CSV table of C-alpha atoms in Angstrom, one decimal:
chain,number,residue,atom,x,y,z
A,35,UNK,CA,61.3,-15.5,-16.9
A,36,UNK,CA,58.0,-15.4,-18.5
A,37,UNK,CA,56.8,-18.4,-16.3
A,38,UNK,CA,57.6,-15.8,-13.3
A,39,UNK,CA,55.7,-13.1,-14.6
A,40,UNK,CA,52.3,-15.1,-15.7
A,41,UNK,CA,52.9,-16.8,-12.2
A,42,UNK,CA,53.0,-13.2,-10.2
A,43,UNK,CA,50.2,-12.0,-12.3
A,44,UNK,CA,48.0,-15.1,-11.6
A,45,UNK,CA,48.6,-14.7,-8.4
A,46,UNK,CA,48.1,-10.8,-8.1
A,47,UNK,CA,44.4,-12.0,-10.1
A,48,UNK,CA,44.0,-15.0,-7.7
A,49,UNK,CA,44.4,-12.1,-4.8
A,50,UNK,CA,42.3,-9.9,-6.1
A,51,UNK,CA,39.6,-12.3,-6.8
A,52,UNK,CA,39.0,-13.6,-3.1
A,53,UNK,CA,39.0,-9.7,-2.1
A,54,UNK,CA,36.3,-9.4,-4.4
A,55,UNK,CA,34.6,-12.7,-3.3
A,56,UNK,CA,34.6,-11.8,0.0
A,57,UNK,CA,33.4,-8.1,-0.3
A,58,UNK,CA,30.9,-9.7,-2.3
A,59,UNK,CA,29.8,-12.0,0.1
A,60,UNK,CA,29.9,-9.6,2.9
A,61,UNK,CA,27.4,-7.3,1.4
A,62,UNK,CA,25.0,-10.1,0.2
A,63,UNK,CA,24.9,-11.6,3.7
A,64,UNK,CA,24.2,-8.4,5.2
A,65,UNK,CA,21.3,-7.5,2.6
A,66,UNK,CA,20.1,-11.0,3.5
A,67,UNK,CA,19.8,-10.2,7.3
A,68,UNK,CA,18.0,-7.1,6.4
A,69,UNK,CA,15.9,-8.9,4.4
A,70,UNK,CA,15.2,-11.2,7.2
A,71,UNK,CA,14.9,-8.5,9.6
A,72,UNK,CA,12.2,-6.5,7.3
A,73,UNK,CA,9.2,-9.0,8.3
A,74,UNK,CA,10.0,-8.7,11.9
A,75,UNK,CA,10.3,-4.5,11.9
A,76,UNK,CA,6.8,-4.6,10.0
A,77,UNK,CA,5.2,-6.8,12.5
A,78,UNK,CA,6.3,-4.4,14.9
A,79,UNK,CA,5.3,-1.7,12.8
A,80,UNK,CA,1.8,-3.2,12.2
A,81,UNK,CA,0.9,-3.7,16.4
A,82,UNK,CA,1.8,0.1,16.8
A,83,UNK,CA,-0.6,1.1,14.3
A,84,UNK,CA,-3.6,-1.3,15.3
A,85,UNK,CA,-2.9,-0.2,18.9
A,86,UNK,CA,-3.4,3.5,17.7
A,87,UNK,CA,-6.2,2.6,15.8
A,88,UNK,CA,-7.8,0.6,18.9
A,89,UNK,CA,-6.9,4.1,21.0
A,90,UNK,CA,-8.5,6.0,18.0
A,91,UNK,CA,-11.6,4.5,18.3
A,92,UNK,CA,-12.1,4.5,21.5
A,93,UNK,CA,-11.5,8.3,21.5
A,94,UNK,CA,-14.1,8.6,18.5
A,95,UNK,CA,-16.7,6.7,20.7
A,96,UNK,CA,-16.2,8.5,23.9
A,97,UNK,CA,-16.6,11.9,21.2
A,98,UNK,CA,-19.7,10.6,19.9
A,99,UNK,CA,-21.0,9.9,22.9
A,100,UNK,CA,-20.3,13.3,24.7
A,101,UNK,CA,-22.0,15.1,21.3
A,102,UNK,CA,-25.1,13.1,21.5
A,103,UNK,CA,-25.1,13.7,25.0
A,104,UNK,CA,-24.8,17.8,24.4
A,105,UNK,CA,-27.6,17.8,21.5
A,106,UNK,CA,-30.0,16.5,23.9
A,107,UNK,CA,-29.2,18.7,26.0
A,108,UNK,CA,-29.3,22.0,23.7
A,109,UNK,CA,-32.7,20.1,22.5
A,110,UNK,CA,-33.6,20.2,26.8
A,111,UNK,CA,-32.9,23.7,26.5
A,112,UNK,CA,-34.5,25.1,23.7
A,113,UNK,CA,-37.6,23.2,24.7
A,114,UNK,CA,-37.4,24.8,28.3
A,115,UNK,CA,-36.8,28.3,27.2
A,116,UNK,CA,-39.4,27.6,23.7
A,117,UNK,CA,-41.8,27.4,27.4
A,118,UNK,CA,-40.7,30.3,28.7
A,119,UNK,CA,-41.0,32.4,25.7
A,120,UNK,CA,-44.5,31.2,25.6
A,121,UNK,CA,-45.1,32.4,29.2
A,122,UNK,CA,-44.0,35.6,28.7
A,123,UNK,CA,-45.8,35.8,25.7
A,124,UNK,CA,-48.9,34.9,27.1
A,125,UNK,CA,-48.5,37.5,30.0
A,126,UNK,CA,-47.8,40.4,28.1
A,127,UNK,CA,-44.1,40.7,28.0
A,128,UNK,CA,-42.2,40.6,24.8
A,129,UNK,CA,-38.7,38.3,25.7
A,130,UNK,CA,-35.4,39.8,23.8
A,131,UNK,CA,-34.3,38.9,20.5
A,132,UNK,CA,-32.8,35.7,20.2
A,133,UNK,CA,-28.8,36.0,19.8
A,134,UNK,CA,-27.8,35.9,16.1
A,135,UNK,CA,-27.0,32.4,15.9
A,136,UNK,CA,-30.1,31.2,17.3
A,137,UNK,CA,-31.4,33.2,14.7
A,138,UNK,CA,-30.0,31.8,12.2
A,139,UNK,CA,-30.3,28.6,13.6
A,140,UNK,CA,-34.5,29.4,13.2
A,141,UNK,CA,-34.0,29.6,10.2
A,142,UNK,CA,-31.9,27.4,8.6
A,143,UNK,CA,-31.6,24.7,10.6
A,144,UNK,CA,-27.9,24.7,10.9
């Protein structure tokens, strides 16, 4: 009788223990696709941000561009109405103040 039980509980252990092997196994294989898997999802991660930066830039450059463009042509305008300041000046009339920002603009500079 004692052979019986230490053969039921052997086998109950035995069982149990390829349950466990096998949950064991199942999880580790699917960590190790994961892991596999990470490299790839980065990669793909990586070409969406250097294609954003490549858009980015692009944006920036067309931005500088239009500013430069719009300084010269405030600088074109100041010097064209600096002129006609100076022409009414010269003829006796005295122009309008400027507008408070160009007056601060005078003088600061900013």
């Amino acid at each position: 009788m004692n052979n019986a039980w230490l053969t039921i509980v052997g086998t109950c252990l035995t069982v149990t223990g390829v349950i466990v092997t096998g949950w064991l196994t199942y999880r580790g294989s699917r960590t190790a696709a994961a892991i596999q898997a990470a490299p790839a999802a980065k990669a793909g991660d990586l070409s969406v941000l250097q294609a954003t930066v490549e858009r980015v830039d692009q944006e920036n450059g067309k931005l500088r561009d239009r500013q430069s463009r719009l300084e010269s042509l405030l600088r074109a305008c100041t010097w064209t109405m600096d002129r006609w300041a100076g022409q009414m000046h010269r003829a006796g009339i005295e122009p309008e103040p400027p507008h408070p920002l160009v007056d601060e603009y005078n003088r600061t500079g900013v």
